[in-house]
N, CA, C and O of each residue as an XYZ file, in Angstrom:
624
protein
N     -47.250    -16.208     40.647
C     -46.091    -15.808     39.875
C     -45.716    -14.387     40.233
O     -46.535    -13.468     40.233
N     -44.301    -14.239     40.571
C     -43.876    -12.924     40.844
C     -42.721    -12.286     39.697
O     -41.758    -13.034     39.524
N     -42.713    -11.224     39.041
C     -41.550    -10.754     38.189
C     -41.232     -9.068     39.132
O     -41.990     -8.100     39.192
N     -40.391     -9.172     39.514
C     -39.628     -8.089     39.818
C     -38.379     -7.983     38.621
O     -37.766     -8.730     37.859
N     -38.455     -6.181     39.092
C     -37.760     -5.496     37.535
C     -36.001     -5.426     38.901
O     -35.820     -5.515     40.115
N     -35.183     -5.229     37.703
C     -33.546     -5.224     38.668
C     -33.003     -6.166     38.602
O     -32.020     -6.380     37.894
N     -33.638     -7.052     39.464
C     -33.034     -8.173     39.731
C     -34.061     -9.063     39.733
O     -34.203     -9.514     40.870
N     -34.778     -9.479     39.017
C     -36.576     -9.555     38.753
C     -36.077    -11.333     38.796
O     -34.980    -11.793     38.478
N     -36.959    -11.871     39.160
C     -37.239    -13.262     39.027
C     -38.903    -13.241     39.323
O     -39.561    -12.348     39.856
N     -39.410    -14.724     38.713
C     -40.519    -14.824     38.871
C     -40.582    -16.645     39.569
O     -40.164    -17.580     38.886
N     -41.028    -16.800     40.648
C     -41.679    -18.123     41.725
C     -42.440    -18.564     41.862
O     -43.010    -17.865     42.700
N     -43.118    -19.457     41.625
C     -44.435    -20.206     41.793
C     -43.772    -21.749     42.492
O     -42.842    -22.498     42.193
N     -44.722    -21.718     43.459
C     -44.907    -22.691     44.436
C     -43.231    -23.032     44.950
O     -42.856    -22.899     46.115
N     -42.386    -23.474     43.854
C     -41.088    -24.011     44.578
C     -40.471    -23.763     43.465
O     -39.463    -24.409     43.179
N     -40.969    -22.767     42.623
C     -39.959    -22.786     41.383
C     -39.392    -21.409     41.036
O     -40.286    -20.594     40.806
N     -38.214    -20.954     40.941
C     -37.799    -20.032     40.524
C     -36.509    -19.605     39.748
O     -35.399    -20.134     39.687
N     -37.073    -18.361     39.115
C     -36.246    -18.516     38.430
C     -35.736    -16.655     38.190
O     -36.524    -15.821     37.745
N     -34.441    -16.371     38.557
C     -33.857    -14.922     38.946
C     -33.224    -14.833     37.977
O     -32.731    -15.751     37.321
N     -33.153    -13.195     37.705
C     -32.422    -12.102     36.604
C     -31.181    -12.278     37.444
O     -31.099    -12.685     38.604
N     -30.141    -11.848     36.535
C     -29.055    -11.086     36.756
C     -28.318    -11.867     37.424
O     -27.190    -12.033     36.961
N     -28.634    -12.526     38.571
C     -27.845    -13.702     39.684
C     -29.547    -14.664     39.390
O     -30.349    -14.959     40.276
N     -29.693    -14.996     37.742
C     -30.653    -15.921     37.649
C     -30.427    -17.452     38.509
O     -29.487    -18.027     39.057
N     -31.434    -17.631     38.336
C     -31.554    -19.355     39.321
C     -32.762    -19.864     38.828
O     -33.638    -19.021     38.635
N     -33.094    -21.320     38.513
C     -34.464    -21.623     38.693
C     -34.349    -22.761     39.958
O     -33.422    -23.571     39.978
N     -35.417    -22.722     41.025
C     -35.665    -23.843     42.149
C     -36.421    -24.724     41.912
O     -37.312    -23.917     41.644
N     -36.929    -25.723     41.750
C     -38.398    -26.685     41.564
C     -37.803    -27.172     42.869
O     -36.583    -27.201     43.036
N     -38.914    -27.660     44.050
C     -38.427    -27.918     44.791
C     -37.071    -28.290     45.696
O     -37.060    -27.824     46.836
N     -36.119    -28.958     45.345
C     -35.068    -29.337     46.256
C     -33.990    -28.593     44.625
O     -32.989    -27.878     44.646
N     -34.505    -28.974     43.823
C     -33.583    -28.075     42.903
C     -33.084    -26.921     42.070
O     -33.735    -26.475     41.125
N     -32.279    -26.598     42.329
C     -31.944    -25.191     41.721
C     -30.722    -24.999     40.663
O     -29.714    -25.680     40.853
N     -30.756    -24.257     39.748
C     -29.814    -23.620     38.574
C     -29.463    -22.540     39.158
O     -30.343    -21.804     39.602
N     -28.198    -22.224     39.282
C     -27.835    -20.783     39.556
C     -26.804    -20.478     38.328
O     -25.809    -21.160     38.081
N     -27.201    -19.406     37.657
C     -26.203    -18.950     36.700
C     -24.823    -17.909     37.218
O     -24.910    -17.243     38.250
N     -24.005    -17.899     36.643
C     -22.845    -16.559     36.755
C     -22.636    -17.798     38.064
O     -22.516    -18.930     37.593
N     -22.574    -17.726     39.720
C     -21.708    -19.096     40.462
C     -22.938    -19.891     40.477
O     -23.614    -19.903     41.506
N     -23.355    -20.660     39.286
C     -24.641    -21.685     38.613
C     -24.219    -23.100     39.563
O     -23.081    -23.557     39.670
N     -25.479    -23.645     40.212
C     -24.785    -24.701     40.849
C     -26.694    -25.261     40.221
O     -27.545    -24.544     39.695
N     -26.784    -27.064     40.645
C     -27.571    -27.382     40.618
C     -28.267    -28.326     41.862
O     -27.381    -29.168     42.006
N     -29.020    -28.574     42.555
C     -29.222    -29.096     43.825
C     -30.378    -29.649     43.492
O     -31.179    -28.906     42.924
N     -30.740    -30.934     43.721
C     -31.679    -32.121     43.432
C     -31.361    -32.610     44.816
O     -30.283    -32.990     45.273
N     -33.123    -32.469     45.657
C     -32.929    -33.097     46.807
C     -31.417    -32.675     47.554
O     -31.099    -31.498     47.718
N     -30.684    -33.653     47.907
C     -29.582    -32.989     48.600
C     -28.158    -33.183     47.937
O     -27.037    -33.201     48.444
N     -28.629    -33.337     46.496
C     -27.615    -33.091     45.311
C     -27.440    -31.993     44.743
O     -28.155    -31.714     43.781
N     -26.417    -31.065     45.204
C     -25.914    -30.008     44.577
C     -24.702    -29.981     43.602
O     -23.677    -30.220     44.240
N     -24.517    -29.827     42.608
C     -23.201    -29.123     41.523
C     -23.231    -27.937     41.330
O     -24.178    -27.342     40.817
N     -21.811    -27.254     41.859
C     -21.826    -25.882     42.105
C     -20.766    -25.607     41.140
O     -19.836    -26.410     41.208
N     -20.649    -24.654     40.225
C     -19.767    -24.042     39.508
C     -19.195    -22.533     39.905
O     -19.752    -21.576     40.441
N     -17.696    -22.754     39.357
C     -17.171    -21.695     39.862
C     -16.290    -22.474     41.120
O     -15.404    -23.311     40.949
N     -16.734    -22.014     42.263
C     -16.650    -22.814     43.624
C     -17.648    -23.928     43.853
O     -18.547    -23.756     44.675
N     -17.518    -25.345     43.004
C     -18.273    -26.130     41.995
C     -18.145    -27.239     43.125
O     -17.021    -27.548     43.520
N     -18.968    -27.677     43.506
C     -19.401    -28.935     44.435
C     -20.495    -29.927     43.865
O     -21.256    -29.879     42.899
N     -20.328    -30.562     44.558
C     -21.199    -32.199     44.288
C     -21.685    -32.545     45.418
O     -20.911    -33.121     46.181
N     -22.909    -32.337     45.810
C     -23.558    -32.927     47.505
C     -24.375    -33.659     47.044
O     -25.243    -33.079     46.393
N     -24.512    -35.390     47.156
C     -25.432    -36.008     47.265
C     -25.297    -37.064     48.466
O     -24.374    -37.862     48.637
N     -26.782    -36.820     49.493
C     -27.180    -37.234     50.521
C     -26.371    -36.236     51.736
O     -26.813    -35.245     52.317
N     -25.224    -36.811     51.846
C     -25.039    -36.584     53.268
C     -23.014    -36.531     52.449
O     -22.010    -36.596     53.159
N     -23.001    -36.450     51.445
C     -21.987    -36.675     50.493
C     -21.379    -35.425     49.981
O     -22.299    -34.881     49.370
N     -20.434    -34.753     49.908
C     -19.867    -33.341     49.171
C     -18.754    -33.233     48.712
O     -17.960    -33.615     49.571
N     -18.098    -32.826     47.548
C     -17.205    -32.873     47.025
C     -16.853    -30.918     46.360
O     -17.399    -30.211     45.513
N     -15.946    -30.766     47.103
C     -16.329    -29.201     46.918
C     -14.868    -29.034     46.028
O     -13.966    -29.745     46.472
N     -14.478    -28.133     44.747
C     -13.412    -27.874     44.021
C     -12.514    -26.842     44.427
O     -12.874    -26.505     45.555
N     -11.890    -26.420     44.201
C     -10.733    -25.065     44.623
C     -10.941    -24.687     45.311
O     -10.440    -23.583     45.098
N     -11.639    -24.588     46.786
C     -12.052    -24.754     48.253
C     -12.358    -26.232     48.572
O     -13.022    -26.505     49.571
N     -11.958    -27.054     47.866
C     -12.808    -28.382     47.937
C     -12.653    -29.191     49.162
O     -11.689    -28.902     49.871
N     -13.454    -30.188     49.553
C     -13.816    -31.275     50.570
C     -14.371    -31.671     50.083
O     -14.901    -31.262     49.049
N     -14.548    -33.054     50.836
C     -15.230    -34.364     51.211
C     -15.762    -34.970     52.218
O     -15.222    -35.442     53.218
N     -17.301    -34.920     51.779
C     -18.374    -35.011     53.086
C     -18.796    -36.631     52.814
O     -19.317    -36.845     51.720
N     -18.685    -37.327     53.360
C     -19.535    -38.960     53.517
C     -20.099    -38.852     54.577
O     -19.715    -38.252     55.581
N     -21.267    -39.570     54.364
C     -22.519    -39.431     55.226
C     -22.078    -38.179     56.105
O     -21.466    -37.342     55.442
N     -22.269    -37.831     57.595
C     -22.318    -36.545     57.864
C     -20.966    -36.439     58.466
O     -20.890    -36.298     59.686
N     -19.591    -36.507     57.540
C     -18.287    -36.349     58.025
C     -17.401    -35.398     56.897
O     -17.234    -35.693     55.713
N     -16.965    -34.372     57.486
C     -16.766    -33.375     56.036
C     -15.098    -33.192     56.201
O     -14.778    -32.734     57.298
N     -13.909    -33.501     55.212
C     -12.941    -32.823     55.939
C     -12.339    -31.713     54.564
O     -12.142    -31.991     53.382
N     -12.188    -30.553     55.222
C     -12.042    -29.511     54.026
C     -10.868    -29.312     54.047
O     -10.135    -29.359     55.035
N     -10.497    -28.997     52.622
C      -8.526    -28.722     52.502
C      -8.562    -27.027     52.522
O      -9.301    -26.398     51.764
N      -7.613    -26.351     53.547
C      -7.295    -25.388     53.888
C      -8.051    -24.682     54.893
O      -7.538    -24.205     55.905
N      -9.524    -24.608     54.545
C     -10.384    -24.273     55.460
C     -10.931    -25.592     55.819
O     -12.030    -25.947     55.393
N     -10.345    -26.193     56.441
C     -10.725    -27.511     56.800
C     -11.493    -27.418     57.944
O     -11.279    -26.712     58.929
N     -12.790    -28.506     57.652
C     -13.179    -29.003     59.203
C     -13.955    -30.719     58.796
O     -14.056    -31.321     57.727
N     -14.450    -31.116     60.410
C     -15.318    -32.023     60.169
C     -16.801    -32.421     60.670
O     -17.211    -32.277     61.822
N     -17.397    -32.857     59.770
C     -18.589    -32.997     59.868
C     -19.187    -34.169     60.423
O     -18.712    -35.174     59.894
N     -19.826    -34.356     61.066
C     -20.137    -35.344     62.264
C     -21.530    -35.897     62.496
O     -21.714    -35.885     63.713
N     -22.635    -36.396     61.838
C     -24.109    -36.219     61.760
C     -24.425    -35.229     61.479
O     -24.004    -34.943     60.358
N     -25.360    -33.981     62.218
C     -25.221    -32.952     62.039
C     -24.438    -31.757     62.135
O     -24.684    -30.621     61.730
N     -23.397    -32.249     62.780
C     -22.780    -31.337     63.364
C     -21.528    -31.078     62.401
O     -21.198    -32.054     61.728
N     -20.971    -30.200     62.278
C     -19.861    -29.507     62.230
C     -19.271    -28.339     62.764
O     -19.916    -27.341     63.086
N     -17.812    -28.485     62.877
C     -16.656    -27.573     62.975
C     -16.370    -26.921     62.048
O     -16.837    -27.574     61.114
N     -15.776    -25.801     61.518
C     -15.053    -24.875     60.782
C     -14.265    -24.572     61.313
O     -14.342    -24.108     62.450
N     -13.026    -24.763     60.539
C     -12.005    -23.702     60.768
C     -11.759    -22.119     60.232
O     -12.204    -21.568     59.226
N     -10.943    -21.642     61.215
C     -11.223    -19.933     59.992
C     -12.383    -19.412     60.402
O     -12.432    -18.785     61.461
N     -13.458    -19.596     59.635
C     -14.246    -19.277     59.255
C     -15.350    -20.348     60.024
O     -16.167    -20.971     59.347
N     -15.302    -20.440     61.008
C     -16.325    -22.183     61.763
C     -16.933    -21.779     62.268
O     -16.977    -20.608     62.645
N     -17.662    -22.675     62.463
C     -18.992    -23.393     62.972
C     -19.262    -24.344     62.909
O     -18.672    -25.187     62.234
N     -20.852    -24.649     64.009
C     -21.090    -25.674     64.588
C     -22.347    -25.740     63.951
O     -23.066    -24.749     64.075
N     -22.786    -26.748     63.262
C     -23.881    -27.613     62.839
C     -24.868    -28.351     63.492
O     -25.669    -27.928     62.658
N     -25.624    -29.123     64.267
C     -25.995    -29.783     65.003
C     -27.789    -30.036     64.656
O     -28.614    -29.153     64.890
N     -28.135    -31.321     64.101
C     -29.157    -31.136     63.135
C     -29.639    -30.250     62.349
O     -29.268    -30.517     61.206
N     -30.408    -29.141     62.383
C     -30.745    -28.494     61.809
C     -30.102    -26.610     62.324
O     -30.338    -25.471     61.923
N     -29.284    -27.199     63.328
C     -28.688    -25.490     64.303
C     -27.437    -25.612     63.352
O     -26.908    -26.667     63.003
N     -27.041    -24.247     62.975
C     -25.525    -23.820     62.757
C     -25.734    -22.677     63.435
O     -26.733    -21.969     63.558
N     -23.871    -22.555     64.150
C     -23.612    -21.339     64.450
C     -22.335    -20.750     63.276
O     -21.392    -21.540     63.305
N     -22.176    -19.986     62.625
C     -21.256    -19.531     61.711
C     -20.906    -18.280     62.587
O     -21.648    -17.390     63.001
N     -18.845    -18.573     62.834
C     -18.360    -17.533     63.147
C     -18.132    -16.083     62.047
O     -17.708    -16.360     60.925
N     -18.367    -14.785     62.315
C     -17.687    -14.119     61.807
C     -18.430    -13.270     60.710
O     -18.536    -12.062     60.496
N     -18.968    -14.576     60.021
C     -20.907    -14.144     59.168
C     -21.588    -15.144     60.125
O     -22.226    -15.991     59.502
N     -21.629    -15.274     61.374
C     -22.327    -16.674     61.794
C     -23.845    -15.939     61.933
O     -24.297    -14.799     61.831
N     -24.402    -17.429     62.258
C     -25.543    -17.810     61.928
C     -26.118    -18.619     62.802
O     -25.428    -19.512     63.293
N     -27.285    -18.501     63.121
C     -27.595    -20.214     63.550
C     -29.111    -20.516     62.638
O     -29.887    -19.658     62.217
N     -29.254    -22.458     62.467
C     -30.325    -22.986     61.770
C     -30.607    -23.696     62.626
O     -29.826    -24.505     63.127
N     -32.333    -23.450     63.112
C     -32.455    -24.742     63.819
C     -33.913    -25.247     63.226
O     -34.962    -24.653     63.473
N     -33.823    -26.397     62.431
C     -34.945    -26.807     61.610
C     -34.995    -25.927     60.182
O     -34.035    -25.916     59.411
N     -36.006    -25.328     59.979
C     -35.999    -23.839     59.311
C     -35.809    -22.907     59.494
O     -35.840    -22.075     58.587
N     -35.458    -22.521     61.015
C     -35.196    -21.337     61.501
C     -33.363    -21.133     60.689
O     -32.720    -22.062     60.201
N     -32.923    -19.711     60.773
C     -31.863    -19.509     60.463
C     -31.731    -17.812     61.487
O     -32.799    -17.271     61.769
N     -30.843    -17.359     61.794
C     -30.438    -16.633     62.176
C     -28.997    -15.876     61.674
O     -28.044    -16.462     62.188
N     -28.659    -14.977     60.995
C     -27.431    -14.771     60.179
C     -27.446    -13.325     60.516
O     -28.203    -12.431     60.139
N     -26.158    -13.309     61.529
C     -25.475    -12.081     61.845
C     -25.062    -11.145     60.518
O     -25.234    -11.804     59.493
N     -24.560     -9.777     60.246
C     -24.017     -8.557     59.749
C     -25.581     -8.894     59.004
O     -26.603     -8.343     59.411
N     -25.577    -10.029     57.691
C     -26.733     -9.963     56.510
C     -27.441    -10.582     57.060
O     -28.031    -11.404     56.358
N     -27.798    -10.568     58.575
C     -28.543    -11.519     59.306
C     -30.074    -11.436     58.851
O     -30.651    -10.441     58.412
N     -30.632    -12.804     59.074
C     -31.987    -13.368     58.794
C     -32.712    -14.222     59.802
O     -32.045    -14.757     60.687
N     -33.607    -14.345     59.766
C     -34.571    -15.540     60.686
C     -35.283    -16.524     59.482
O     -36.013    -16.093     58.589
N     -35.004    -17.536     59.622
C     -35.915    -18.600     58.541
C     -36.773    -19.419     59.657
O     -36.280    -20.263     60.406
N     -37.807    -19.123     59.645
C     -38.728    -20.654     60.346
C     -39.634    -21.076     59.288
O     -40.411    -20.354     58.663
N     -39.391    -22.692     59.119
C     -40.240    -23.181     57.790
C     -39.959    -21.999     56.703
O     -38.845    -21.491     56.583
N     -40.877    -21.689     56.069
C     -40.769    -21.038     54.954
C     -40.992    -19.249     55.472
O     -41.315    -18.252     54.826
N     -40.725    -19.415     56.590
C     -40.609    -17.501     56.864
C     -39.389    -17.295     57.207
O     -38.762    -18.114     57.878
N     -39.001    -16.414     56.882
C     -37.855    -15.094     56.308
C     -37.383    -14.057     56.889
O     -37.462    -13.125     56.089
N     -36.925    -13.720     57.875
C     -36.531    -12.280     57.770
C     -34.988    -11.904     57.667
O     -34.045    -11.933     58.457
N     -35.130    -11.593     56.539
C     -33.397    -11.267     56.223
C     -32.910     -9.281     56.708
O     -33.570     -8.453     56.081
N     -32.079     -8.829     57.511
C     -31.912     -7.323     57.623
C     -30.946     -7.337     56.451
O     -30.616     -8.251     55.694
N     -30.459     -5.599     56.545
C     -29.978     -5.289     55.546
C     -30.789     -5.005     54.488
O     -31.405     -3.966     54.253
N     -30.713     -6.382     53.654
C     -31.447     -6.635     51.867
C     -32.974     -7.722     52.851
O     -33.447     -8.778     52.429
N     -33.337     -7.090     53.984
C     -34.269     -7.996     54.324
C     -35.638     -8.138     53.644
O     -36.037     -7.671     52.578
N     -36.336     -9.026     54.689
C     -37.447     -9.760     53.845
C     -38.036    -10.569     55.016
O     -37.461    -10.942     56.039
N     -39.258    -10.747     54.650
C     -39.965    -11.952     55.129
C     -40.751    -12.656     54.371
O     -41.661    -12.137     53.724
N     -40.401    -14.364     54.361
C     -41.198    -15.241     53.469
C     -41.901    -16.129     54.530
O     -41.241    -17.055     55.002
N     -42.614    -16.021     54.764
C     -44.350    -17.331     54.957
C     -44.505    -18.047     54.081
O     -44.753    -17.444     53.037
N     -44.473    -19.248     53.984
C     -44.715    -20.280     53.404
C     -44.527    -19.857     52.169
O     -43.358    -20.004     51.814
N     -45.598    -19.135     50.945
C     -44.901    -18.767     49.761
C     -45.281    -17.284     50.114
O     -45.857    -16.788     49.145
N     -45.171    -16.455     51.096
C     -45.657    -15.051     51.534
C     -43.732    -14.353     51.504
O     -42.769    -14.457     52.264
N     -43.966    -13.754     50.334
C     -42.340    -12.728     50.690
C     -42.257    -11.382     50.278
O     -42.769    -10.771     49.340
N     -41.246    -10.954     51.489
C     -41.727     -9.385     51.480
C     -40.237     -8.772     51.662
O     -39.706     -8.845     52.771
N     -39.599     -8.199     50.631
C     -38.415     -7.778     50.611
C     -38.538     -6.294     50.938
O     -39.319     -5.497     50.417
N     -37.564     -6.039     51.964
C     -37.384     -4.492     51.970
C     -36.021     -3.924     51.175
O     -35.025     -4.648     51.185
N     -35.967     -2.481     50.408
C     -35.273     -2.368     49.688
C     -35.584     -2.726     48.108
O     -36.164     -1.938     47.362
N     -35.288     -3.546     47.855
C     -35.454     -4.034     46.722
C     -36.794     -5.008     46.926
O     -36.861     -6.109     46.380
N     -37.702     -4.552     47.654
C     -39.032     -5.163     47.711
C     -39.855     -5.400     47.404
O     -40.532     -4.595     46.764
N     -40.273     -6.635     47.677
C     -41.337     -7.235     46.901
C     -42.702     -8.171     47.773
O     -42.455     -8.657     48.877
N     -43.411     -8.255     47.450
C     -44.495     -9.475     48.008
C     -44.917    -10.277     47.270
O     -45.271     -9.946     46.138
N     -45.000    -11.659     47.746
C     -45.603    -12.918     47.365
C     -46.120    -13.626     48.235
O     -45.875    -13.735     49.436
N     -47.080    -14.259     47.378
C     -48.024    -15.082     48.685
C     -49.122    -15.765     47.951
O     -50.179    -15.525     47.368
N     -48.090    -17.035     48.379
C     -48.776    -18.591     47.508
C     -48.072    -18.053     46.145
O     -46.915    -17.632     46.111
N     -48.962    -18.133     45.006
C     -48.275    -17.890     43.238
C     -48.950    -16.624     43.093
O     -49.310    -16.411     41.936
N     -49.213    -15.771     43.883
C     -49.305    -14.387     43.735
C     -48.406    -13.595     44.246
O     -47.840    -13.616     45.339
N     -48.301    -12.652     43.044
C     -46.948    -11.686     43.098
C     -47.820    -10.262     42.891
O     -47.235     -9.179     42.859
């Protein structure tokens, strides 16, 4: 269990739950309060900018689209989604199992890995390194710089 003061949340194993931009995770699911969404497995309801993802499925509101199985087409910032893959417009990128590239804030994911340019990060499996507000998480090992912290396993 970790409690950080600020912006303090406390995590154990897959569960969390954050101050201020609170959230709780239990594995695949999460509460986010203030833009509060909920995600079960690969069911998300997002409020605010409020979506519905279940499976391979998305229904996004006042930015909204519609994803069936892996085909997404978005109104205004439209693109489409293709198995893994997607296009963006505007704002695009390319998807491709587990790789995204995001223009502009891009990114790439490949598996767990993530890579995210300006607030850029590295994710492999459960490690982390975010610059900026960075960090590194190992499996349950996280280490924020700045507003930093360590965890590792349910020790905080």
């Amino acid at each position: 269990m970790f409690a950080h003061s600020g912006r303090s949340y406390v995590r154990e194993a897959d569960k969390v739950a954050w101050s201020g931009r609170s959230y709780v995770s239990e594995a695949d699911t999460v509460v986010w309060s203030g833009r509060s969404y909920v995600r079960e497995a690969d069911t998300v309801v997002w409020s605010g900018r409020s979506y519905v993802r279940e499976a391979d499925t998305v229904v996004w509101s006042g930015r909204s689209y519609v994803s069936e199985a892996d085909t997404v087409v978005r109104s205004g910032r439209s693109y489409v989604r293709e198995a893994d893959t997607v296009v963006w417009s505007g704002r695009s990128y390319v998807r491709e199992a587990d790789t995204v590239v995001w223009s502009g804030r891009s990114y790439v994911r490949e598996a767990d890995t993530v890579v995210w340019s300006g607030r850029s990060y590295v994710r492999e499996a459960d490690t982390v390194v975010w610059s900026g507000r960075s960090y590194v998480r190992e499996a349950d090992t996280v280490v924020w710089s700045g507003r930093s912290y360590v965890r590792e396993a349910d020790t905080g």
